[in-house]
PDB file of C-alpha atoms in Angstrom:
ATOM      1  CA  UNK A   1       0.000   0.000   0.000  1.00  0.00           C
ATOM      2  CA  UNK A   2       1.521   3.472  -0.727  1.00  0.00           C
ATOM      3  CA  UNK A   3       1.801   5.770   1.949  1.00  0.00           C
ATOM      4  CA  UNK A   4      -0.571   8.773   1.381  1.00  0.00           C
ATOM      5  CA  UNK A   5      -0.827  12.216   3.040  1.00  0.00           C
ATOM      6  CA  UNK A   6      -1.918  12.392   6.722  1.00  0.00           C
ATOM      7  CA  UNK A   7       0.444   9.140   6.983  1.00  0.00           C
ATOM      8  CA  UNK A   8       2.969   9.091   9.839  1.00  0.00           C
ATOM      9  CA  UNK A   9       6.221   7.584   7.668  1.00  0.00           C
ATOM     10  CA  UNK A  10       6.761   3.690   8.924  1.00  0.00           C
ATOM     11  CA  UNK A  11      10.424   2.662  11.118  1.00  0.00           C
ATOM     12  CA  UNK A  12      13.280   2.528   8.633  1.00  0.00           C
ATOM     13  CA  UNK A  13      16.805   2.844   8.960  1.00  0.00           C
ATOM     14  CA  UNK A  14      18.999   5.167   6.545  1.00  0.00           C
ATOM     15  CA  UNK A  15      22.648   4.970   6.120  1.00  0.00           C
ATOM     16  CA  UNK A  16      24.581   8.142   5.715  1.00  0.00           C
ATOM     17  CA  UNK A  17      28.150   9.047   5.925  1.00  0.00           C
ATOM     18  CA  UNK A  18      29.399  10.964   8.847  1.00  0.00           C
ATOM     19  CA  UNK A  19      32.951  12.076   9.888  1.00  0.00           C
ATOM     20  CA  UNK A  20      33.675   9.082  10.864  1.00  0.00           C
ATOM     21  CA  UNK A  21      32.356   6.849   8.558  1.00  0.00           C
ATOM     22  CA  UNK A  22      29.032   5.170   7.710  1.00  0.00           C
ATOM     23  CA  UNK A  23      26.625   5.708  10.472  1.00  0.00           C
ATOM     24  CA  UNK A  24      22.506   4.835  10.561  1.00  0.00           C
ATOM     25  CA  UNK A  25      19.976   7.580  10.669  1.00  0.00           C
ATOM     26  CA  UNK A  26      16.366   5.874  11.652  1.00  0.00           C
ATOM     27  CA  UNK A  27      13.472   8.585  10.106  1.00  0.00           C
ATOM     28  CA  UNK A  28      12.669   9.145  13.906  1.00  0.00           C
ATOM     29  CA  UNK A  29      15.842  10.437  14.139  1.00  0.00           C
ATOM     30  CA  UNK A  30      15.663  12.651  10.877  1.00  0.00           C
ATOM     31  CA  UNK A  31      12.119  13.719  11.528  1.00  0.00           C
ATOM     32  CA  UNK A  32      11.304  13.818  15.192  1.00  0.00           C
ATOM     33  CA  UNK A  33      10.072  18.276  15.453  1.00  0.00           C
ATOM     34  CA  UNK A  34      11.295  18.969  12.094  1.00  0.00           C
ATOM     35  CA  UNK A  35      10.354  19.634   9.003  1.00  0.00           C
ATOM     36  CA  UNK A  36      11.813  18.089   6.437  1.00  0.00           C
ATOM     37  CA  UNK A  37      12.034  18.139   2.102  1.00  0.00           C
ATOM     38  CA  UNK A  38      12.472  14.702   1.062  1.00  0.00           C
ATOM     39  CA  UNK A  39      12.955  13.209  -2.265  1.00  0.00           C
ATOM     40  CA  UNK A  40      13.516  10.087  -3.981  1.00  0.00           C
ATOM     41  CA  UNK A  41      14.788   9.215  -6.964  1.00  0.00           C
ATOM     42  CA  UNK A  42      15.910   6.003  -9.265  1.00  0.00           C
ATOM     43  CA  UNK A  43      19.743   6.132  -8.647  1.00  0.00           C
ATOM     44  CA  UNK A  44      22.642   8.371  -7.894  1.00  0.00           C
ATOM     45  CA  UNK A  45      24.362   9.366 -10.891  1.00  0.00           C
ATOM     46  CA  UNK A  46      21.581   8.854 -13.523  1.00  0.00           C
ATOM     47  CA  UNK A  47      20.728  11.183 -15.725  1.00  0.00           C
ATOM     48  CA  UNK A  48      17.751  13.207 -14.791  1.00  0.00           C
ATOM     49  CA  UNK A  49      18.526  12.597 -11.143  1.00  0.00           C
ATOM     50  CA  UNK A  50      22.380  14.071 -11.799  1.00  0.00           C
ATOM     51  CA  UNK A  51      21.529  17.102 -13.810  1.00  0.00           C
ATOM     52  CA  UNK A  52      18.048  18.291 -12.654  1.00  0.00           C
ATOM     53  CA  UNK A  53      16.987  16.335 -10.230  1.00  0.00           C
ATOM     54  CA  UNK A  54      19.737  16.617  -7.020  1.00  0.00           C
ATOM     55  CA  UNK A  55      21.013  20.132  -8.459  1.00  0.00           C
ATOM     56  CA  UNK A  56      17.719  21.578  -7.399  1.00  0.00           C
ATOM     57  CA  UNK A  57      17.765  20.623  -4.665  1.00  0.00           C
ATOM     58  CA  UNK A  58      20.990  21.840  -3.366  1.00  0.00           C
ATOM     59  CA  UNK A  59      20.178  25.478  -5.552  1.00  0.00           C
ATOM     60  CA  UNK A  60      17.329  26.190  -3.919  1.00  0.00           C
ATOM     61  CA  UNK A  61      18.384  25.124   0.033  1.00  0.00           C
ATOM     62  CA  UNK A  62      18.333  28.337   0.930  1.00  0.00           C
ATOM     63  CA  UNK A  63      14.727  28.940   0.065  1.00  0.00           C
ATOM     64  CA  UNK A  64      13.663  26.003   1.649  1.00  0.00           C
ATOM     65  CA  UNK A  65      15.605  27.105   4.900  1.00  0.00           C
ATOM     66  CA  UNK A  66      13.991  30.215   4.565  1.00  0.00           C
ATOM     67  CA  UNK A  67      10.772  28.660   4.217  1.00  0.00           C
ATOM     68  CA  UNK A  68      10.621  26.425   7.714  1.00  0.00           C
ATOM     69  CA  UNK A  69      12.371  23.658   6.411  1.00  0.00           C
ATOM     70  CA  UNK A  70      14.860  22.040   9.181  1.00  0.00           C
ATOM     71  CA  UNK A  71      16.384  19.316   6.696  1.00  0.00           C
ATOM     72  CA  UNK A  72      16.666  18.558   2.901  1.00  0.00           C
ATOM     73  CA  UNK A  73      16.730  14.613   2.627  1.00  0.00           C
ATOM     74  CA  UNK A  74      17.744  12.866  -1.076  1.00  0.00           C
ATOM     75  CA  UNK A  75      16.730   8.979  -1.000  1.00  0.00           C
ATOM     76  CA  UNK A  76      18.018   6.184  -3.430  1.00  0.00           C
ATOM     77  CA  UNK A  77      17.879   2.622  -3.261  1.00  0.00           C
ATOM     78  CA  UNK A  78      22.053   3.129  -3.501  1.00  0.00           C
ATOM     79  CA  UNK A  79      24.691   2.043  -0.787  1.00  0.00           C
ATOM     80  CA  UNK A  80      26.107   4.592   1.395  1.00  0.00           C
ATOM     81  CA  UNK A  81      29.009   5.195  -0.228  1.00  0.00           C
ATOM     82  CA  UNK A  82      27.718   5.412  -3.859  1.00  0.00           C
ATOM     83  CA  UNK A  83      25.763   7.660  -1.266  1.00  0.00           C
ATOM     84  CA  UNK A  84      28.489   9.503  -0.427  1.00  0.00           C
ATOM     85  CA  UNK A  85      30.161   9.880  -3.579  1.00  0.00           C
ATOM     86  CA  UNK A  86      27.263  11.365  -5.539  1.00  0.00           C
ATOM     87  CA  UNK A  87      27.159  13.741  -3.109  1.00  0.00           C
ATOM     88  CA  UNK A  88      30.819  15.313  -3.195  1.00  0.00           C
ATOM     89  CA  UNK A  89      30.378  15.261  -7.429  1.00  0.00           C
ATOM     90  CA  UNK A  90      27.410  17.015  -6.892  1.00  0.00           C
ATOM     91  CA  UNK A  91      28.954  19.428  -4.293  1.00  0.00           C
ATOM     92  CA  UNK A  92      25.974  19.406  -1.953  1.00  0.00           C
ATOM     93  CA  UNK A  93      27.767  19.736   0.926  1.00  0.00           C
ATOM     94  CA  UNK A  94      25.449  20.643   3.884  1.00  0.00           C
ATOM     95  CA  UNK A  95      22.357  21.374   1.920  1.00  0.00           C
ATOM     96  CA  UNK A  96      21.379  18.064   0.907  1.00  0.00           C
ATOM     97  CA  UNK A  97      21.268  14.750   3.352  1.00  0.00           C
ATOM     98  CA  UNK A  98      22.248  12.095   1.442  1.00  0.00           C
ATOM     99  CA  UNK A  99      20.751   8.874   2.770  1.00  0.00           C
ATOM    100  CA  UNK A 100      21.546   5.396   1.321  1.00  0.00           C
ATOM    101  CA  UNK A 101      18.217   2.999   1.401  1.00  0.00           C
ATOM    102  CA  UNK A 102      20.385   0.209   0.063  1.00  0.00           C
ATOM    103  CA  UNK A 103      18.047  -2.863   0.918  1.00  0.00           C
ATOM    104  CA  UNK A 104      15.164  -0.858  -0.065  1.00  0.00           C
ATOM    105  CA  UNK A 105      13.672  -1.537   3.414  1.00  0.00           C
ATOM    106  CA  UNK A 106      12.315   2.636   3.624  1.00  0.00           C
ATOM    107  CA  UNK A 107      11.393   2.307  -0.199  1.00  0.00           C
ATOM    108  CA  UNK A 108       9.273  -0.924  -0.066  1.00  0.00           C
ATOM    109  CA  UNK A 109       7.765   0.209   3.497  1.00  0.00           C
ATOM    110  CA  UNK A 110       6.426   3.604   1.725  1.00  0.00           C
ATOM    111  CA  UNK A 111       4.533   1.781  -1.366  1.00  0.00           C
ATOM    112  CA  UNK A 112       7.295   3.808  -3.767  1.00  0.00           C
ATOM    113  CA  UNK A 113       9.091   0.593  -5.648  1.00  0.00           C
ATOM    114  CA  UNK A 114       9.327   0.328  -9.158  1.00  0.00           C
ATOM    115  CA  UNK A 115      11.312  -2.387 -11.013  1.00  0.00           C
ATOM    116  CA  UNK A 116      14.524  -1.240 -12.853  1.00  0.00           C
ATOM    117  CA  UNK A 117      15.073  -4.715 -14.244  1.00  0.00           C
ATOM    118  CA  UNK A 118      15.009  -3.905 -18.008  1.00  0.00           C
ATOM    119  CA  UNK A 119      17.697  -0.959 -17.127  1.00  0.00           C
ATOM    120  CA  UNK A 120      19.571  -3.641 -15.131  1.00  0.00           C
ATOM    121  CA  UNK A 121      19.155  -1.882 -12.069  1.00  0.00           C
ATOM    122  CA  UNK A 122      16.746  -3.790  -9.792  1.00  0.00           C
ATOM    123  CA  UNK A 123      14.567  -2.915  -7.552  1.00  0.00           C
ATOM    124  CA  UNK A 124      14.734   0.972  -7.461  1.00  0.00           C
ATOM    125  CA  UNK A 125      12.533   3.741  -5.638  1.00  0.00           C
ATOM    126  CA  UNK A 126       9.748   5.806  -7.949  1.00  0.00           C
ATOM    127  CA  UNK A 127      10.897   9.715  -8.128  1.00  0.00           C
ATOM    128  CA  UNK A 128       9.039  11.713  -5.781  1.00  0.00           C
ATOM    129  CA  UNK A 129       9.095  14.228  -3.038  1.00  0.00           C
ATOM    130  CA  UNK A 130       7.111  14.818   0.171  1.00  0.00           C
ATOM    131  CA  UNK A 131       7.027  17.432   3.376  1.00  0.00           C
ATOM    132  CA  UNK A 132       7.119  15.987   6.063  1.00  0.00           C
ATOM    133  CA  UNK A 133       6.393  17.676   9.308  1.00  0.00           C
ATOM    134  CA  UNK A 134       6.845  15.837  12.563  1.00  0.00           C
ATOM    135  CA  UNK A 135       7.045  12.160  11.256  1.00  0.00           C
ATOM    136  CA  UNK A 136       3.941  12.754   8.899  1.00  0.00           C
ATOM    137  CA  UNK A 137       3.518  13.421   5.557  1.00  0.00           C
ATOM    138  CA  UNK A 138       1.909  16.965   4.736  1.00  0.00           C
ATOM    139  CA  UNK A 139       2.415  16.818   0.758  1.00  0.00           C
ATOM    140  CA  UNK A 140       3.572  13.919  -1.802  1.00  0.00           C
ATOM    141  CA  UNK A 141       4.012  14.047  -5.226  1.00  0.00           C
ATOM    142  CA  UNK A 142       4.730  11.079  -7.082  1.00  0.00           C
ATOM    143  CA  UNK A 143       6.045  11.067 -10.426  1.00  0.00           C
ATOM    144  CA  UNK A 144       4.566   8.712 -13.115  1.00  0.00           C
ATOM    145  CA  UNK A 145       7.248   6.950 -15.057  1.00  0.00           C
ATOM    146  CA  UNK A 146       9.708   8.754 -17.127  1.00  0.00           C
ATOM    147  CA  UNK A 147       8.641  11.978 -15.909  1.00  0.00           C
ATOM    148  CA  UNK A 148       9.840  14.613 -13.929  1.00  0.00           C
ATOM    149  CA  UNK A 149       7.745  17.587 -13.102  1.00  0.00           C
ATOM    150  CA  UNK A 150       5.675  17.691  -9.506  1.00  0.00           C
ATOM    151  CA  UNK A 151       9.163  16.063  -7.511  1.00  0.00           C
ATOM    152  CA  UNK A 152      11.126  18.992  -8.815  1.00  0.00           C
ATOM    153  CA  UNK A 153      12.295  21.590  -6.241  1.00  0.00           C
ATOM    154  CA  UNK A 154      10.292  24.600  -7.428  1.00  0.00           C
ATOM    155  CA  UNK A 155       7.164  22.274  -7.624  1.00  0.00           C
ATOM    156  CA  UNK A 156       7.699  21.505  -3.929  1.00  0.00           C
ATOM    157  CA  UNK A 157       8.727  25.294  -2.759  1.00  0.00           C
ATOM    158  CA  UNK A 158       5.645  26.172  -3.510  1.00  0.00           C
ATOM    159  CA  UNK A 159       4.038  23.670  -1.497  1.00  0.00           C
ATOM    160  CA  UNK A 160       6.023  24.805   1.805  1.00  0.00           C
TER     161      UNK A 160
END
């Protein structure tokens, strides 16, 4: 079942890459009396997700920060150093939480698979984007396939 709005977002565990290595982030932890962007997308380095995708993202940070938003989260169905990587070629620094779902555990528990199998990529999350204040999901926009439009960063500033 796909997780709709008014939803509190299910247990999961993230992996992200702190000073000292790979560390877990569970979404209590990234959402407990915050507000926070997140978005989802196929895989790190792909091509929408590399050159429109991410990079809005981390362009428009400050108007999100501006805006009430505590945290900027970026999902993939990627391992946390893939994770990691993308992340310094994309130069996002501090605007952008890059958090490895590498099982697919978050993904799957949300509704938001989609099978990659014909690009030889597996089991891969749908692109989409969600506000999420307090554990719950205020807005969600879920891309249909091939498309990118209502995940985009502008679409979801204006939904702040």
């Amino acid at each position: 079942m796909t997780i709709k709005v008014g939803d509190k977002l299910p247990d999961a565990t993230f992996m992200t890459f702190g000073s000292e290595g790979p560390k877990p982030i569970t979404v209590d932890e990234l959402t407990k009396g915050k507000t926070v962007a997140l978005f989802a997308l196929p895989g790190a380095f792909t091509p929408t997700c590399s050159a429109k995708h991410l990079p809005g993202f981390k362009e428009k940070a400050a108007e999100f920060r501006a805006k009430g938003v505590d945290t900027i989260a970026c999902v993939s169905v990627n391992d946390v150093f893939v994770m990691k990587a993308w992340g310094a070629d994309q130069g996002v620094g501090d605007d952008v939480l890059m958090l490895a779902d590498g099982n697919g555990d978050f993904t799957k528990a949300v509704g938001l698979e989609m099978d990659g199998s014909k690009f030889g990529m597996g089991t891969r999350s749908q692109r989409y984007s969600m506000v999420v204040k307090d554990g719950v999901v205020e807005t969600l926009n879920v891309e249909q396939g091939g498309e990118f439009k209502v995940s985009s960063a502008e679409y979801m500033l204006a939904q702040v």
